[in-house]
PDB file of C-alpha atoms in Angstrom:
ATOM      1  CA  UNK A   1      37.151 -26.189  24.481  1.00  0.00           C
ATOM      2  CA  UNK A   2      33.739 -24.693  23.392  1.00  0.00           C
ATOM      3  CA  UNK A   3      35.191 -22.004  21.832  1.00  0.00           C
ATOM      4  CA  UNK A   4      38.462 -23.563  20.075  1.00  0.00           C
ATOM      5  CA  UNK A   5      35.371 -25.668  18.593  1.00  0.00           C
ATOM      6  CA  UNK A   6      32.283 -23.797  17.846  1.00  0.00           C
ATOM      7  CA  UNK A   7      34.701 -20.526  16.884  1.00  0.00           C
ATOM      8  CA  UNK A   8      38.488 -21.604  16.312  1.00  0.00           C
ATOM      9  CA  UNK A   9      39.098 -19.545  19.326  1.00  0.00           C
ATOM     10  CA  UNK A  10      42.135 -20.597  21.438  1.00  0.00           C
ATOM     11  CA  UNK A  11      40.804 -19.163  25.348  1.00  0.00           C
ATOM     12  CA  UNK A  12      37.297 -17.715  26.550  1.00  0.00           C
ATOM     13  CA  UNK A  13      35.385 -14.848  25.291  1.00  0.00           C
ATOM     14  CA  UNK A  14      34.556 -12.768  28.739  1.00  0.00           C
ATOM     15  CA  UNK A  15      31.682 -10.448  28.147  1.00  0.00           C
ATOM     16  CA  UNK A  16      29.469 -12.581  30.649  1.00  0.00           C
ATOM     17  CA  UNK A  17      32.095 -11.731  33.331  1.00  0.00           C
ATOM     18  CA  UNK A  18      32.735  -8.545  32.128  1.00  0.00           C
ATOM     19  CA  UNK A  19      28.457  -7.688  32.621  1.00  0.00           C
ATOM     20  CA  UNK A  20      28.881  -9.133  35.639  1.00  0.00           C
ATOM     21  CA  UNK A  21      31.672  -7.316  36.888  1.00  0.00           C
ATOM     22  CA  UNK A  22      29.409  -3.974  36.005  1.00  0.00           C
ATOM     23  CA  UNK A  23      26.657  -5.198  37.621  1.00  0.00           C
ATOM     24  CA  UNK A  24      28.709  -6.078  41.046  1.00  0.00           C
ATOM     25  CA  UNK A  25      30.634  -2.780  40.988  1.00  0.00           C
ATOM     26  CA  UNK A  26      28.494  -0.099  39.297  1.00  0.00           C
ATOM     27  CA  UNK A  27      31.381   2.137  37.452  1.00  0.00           C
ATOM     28  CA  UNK A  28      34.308  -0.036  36.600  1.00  0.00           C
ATOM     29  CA  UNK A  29      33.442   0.199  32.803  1.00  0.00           C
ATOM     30  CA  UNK A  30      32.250   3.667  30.801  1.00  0.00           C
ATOM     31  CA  UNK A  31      28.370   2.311  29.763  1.00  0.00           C
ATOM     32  CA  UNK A  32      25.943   4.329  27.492  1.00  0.00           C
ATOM     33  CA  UNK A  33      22.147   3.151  28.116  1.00  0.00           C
ATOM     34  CA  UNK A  34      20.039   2.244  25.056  1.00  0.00           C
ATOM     35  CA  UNK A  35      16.912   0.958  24.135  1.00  0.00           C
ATOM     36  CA  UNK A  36      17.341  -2.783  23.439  1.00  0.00           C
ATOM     37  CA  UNK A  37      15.109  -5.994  22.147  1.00  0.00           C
ATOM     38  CA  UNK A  38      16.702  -9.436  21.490  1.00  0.00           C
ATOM     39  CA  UNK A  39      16.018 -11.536  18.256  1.00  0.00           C
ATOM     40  CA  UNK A  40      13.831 -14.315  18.394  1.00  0.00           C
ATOM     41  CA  UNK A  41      13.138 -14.811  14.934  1.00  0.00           C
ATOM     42  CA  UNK A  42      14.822 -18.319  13.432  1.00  0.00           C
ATOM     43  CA  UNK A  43      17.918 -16.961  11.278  1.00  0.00           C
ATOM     44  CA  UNK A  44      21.904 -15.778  11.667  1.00  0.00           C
ATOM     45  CA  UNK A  45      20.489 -13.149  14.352  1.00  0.00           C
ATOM     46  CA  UNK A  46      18.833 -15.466  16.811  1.00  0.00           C
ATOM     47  CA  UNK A  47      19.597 -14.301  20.182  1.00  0.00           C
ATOM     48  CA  UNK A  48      21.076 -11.161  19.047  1.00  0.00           C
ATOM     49  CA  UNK A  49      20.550  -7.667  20.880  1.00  0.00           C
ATOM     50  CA  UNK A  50      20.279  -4.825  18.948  1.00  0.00           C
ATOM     51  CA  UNK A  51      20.572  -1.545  20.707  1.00  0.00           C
ATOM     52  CA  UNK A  52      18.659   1.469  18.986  1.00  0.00           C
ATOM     53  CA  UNK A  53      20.875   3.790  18.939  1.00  0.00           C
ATOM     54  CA  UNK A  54      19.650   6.187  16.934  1.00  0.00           C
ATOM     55  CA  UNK A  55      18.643   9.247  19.305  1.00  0.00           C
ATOM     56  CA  UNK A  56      22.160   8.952  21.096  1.00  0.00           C
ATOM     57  CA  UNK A  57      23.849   9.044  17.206  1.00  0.00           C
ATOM     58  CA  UNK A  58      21.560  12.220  16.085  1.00  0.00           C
ATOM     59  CA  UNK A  59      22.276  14.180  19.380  1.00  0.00           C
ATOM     60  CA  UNK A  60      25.805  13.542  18.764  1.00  0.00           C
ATOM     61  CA  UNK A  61      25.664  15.450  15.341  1.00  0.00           C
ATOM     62  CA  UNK A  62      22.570  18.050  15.585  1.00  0.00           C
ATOM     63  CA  UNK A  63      22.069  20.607  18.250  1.00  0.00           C
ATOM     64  CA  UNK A  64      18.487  20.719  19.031  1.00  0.00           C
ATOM     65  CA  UNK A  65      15.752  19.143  19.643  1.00  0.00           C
ATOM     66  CA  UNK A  66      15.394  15.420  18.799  1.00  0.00           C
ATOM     67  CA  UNK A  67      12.037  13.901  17.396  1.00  0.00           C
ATOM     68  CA  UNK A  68      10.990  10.757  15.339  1.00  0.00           C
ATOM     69  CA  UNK A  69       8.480  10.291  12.514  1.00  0.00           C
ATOM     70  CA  UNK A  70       6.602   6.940  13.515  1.00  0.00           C
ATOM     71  CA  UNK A  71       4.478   4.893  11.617  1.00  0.00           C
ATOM     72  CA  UNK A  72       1.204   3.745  12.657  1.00  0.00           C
ATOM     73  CA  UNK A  73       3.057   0.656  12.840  1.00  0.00           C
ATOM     74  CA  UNK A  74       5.675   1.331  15.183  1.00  0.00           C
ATOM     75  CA  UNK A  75       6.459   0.791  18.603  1.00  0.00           C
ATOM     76  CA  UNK A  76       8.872   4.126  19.932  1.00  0.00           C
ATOM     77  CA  UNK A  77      10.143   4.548  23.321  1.00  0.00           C
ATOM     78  CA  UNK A  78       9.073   8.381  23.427  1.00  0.00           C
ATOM     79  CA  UNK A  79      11.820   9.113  26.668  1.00  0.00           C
ATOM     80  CA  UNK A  80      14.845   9.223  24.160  1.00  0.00           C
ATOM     81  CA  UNK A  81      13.470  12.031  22.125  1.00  0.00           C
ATOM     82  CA  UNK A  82      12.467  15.486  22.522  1.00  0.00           C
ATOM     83  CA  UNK A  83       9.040  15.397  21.348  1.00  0.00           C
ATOM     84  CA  UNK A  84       6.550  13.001  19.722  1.00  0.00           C
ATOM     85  CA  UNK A  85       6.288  12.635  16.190  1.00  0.00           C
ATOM     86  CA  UNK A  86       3.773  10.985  14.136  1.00  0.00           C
ATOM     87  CA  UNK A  87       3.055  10.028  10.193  1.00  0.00           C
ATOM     88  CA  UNK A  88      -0.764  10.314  10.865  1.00  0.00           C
ATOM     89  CA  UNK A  89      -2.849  10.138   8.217  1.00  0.00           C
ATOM     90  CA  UNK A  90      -6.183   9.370   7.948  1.00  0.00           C
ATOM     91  CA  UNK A  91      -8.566   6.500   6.125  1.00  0.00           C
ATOM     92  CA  UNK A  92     -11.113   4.659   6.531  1.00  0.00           C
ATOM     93  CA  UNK A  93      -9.859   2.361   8.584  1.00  0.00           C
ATOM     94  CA  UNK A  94      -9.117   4.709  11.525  1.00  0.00           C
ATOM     95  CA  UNK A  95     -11.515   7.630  10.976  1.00  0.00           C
ATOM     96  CA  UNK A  96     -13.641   7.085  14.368  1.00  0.00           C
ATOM     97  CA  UNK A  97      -9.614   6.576  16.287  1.00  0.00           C
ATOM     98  CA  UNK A  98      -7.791   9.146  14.321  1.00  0.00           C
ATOM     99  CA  UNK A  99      -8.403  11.894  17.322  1.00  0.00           C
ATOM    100  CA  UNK A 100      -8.026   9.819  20.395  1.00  0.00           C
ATOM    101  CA  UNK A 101      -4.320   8.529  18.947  1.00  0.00           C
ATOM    102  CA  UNK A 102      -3.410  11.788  19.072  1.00  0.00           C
ATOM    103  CA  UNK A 103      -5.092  12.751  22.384  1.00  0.00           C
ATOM    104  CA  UNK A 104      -3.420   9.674  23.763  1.00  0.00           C
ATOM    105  CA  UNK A 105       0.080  10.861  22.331  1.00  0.00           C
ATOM    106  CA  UNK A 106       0.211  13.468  25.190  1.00  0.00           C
ATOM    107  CA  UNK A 107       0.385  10.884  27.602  1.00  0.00           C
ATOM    108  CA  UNK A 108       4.578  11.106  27.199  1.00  0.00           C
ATOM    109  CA  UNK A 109       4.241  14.624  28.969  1.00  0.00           C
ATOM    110  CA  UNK A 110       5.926  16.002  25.583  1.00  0.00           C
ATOM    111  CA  UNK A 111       5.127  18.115  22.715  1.00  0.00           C
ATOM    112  CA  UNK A 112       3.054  16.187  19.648  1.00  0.00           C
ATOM    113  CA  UNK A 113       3.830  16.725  16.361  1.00  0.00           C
ATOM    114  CA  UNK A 114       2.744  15.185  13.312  1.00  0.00           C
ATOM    115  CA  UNK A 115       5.711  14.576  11.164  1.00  0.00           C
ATOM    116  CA  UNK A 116       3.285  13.660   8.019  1.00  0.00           C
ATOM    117  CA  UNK A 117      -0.037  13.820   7.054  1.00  0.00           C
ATOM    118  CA  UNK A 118      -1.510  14.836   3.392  1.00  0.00           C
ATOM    119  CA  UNK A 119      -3.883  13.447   0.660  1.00  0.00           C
ATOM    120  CA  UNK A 120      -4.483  13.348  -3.370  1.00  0.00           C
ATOM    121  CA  UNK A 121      -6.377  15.155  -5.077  1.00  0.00           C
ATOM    122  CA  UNK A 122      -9.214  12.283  -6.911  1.00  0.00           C
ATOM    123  CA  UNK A 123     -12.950  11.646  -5.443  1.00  0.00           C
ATOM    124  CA  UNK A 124     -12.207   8.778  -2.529  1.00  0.00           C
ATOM    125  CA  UNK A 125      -8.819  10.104  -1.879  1.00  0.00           C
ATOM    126  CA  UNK A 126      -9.423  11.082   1.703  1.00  0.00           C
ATOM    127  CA  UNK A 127     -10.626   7.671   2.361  1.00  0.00           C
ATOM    128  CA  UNK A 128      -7.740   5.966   0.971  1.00  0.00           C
ATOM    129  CA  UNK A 129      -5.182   8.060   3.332  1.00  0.00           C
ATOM    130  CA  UNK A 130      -1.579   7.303   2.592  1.00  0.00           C
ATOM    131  CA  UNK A 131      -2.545   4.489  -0.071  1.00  0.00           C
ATOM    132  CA  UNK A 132      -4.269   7.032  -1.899  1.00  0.00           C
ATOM    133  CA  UNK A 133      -1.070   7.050  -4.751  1.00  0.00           C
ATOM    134  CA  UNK A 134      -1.746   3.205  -4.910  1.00  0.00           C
ATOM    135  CA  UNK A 135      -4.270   3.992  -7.852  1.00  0.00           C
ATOM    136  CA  UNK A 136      -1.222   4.281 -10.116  1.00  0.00           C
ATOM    137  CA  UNK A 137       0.330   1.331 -12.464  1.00  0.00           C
ATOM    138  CA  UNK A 138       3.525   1.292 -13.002  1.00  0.00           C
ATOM    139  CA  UNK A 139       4.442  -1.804 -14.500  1.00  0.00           C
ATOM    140  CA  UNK A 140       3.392  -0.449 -17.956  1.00  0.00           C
ATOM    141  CA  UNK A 141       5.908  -0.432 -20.328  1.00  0.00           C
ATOM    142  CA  UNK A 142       4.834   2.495 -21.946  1.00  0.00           C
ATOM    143  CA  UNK A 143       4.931   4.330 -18.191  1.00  0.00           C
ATOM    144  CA  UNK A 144       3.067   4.535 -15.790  1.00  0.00           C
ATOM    145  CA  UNK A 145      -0.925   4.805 -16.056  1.00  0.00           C
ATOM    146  CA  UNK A 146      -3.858   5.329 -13.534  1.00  0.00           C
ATOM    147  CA  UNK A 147      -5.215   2.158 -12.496  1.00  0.00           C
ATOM    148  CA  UNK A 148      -8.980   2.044 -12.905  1.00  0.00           C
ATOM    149  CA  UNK A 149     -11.320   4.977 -13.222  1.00  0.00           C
ATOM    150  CA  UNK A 150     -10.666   8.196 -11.221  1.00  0.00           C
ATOM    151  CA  UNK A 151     -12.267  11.974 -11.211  1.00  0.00           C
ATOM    152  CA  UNK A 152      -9.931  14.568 -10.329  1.00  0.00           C
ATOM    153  CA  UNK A 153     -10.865  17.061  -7.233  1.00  0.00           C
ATOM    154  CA  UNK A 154      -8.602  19.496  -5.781  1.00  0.00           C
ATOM    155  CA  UNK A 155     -11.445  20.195  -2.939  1.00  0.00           C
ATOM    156  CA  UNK A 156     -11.285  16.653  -1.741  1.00  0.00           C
ATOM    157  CA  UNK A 157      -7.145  16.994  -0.938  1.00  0.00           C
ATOM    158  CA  UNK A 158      -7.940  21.050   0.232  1.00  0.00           C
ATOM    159  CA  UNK A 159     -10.848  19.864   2.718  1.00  0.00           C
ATOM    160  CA  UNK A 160      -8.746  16.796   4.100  1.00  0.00           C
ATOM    161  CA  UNK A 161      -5.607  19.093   5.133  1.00  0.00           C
ATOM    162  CA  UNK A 162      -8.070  22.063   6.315  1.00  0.00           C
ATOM    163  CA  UNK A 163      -9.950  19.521   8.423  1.00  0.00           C
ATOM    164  CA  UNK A 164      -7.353  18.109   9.906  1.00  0.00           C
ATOM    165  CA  UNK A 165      -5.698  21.293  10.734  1.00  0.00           C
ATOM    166  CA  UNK A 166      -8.682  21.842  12.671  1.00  0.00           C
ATOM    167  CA  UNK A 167      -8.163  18.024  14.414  1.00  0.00           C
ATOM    168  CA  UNK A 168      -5.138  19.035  15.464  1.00  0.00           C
ATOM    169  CA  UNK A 169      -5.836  22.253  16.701  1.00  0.00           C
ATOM    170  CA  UNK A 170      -8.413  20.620  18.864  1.00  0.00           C
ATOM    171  CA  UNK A 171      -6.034  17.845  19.972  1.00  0.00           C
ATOM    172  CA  UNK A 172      -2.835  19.981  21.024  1.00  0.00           C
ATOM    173  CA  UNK A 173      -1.228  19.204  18.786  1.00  0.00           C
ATOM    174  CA  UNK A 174       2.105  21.529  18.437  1.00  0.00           C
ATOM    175  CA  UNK A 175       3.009  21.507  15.042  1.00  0.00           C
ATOM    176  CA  UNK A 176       2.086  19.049  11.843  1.00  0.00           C
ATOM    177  CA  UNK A 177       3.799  19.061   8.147  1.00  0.00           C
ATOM    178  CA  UNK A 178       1.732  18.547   5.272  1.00  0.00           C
ATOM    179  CA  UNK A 179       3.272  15.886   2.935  1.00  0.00           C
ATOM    180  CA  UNK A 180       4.328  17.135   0.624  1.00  0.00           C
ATOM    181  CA  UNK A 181       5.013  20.450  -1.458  1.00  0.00           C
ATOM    182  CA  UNK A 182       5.485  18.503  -4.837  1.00  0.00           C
ATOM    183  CA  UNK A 183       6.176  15.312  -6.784  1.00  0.00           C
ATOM    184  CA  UNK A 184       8.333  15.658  -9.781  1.00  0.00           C
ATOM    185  CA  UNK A 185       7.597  12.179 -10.660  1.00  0.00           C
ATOM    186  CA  UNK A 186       3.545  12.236 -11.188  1.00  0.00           C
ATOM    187  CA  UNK A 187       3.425  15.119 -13.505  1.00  0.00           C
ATOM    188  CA  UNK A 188      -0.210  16.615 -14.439  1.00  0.00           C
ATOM    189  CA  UNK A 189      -1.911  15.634 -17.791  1.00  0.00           C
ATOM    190  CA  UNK A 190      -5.173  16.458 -19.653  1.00  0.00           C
ATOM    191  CA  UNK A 191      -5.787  12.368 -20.329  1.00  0.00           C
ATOM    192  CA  UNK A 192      -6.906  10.761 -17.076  1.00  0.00           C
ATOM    193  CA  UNK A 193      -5.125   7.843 -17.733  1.00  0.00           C
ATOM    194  CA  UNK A 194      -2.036   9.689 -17.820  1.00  0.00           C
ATOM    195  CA  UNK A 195      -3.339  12.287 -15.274  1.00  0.00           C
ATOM    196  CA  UNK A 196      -0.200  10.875 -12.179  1.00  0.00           C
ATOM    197  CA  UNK A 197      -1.057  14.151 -10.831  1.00  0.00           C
ATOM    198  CA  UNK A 198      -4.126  13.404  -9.189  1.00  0.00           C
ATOM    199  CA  UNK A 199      -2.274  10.229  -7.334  1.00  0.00           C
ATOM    200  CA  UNK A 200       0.396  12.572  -6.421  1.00  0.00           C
ATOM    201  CA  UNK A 201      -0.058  14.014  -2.716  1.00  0.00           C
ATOM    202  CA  UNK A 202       1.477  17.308  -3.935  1.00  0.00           C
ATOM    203  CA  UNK A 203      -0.361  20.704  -3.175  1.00  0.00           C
ATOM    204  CA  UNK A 204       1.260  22.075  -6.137  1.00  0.00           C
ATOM    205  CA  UNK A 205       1.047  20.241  -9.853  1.00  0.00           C
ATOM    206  CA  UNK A 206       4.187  19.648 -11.541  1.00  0.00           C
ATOM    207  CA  UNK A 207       3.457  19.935 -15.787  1.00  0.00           C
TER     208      UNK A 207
END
């Protein structure tokens, strides 16, 4: 009756008896273990578990090893993949930690990479980390402009990467990529205002 009601079904949905059944005799169905979390926010997908499936879909596909480039943010369940991978930049905000998050990332018994990590190249850069291209407006019709006033230095963006080459050296770390090569989109210019360059986290200008 519940379901003819609620979902114009005429009978019973079984997947209550079917878990059951699984759990009584381990083997009657093929299963596939995944990471899961059920949604509690109010909305269409209250209750809902999503399964994160996305190691089991990449090993299905690529040969090798299996990592994940995780935000600051994030929350990752480290068994599923091959190695750990982090977007670590660093700010401000995290200066005195930055070390210690990767010194704790060895706790997973597994190798540590650091999937991204880089800096612009304008004095206060390296404090701004990976809001350093936030210095650029581009809600000008005209295109895009640099928002406020900002001296370009190249040594600022080369001492942040050599430094932190050196950080993870010291950590363990066993391999880090330096965001990014270039940025087609913040092309170098002689007026500062126009300079996108030195918001850009490229190590080589684009003219």
């Amino acid at each position: 009756e519940f379901y003819s009601r609620n979902l114009g079904i005429d009978g019973t949905v079984v997947h209550d008896a079917v878990a059951m059944a699984e759990a009584i005799s381990p083997g009657l169905l093929a299963t596939q273990s995944y990471p899961v979390d059920v949604e509690c926010a109010h909305g269409p997908a209250r209750g809902m578990v999503v399964a994160d499936r996305r190691s089991a879909v990449a090993r299905e596909r690529f040969g090798g090893d299996v990592t994940y480039g995780a935000g600051s943010w994030e929350t990752v369940d480290w068994r599923l993949f091959d190695a750990v991978g982090l977007n670590h930049y660093r700010d401000a905000r995290n200066r005195r930690s930055y070390v210690t998050t990767l010194q704790r990332a060895h706790q997973h018994a597994k190798p540590v990479l650091v999937t991204e990590f880089g800096c612009c190249s304008y004095r206060g850069a390296d404090r701004r980390g990976a809001a350093g291209d936030a210095i650029v407006d581009w809600r000008d019709p005209a295109g895009p402009t640099i928002r406020g006033s900002y001296r370009r230095d190249e040594a600022v963006q080369a001492c942040y990467i050599a430094g932190l080459l050196d950080c993870f050296d010291a950590a363990g770390v066993h391999g880090a990529f330096v965001f990014e090569f270039s940025e087609p989109a913040y092309p170098r210019a002689a007026d500062p205002r126009h300079d996108l360059d030195m918001a850009s986290f490229g190590v080589l200008a684009v003219h």
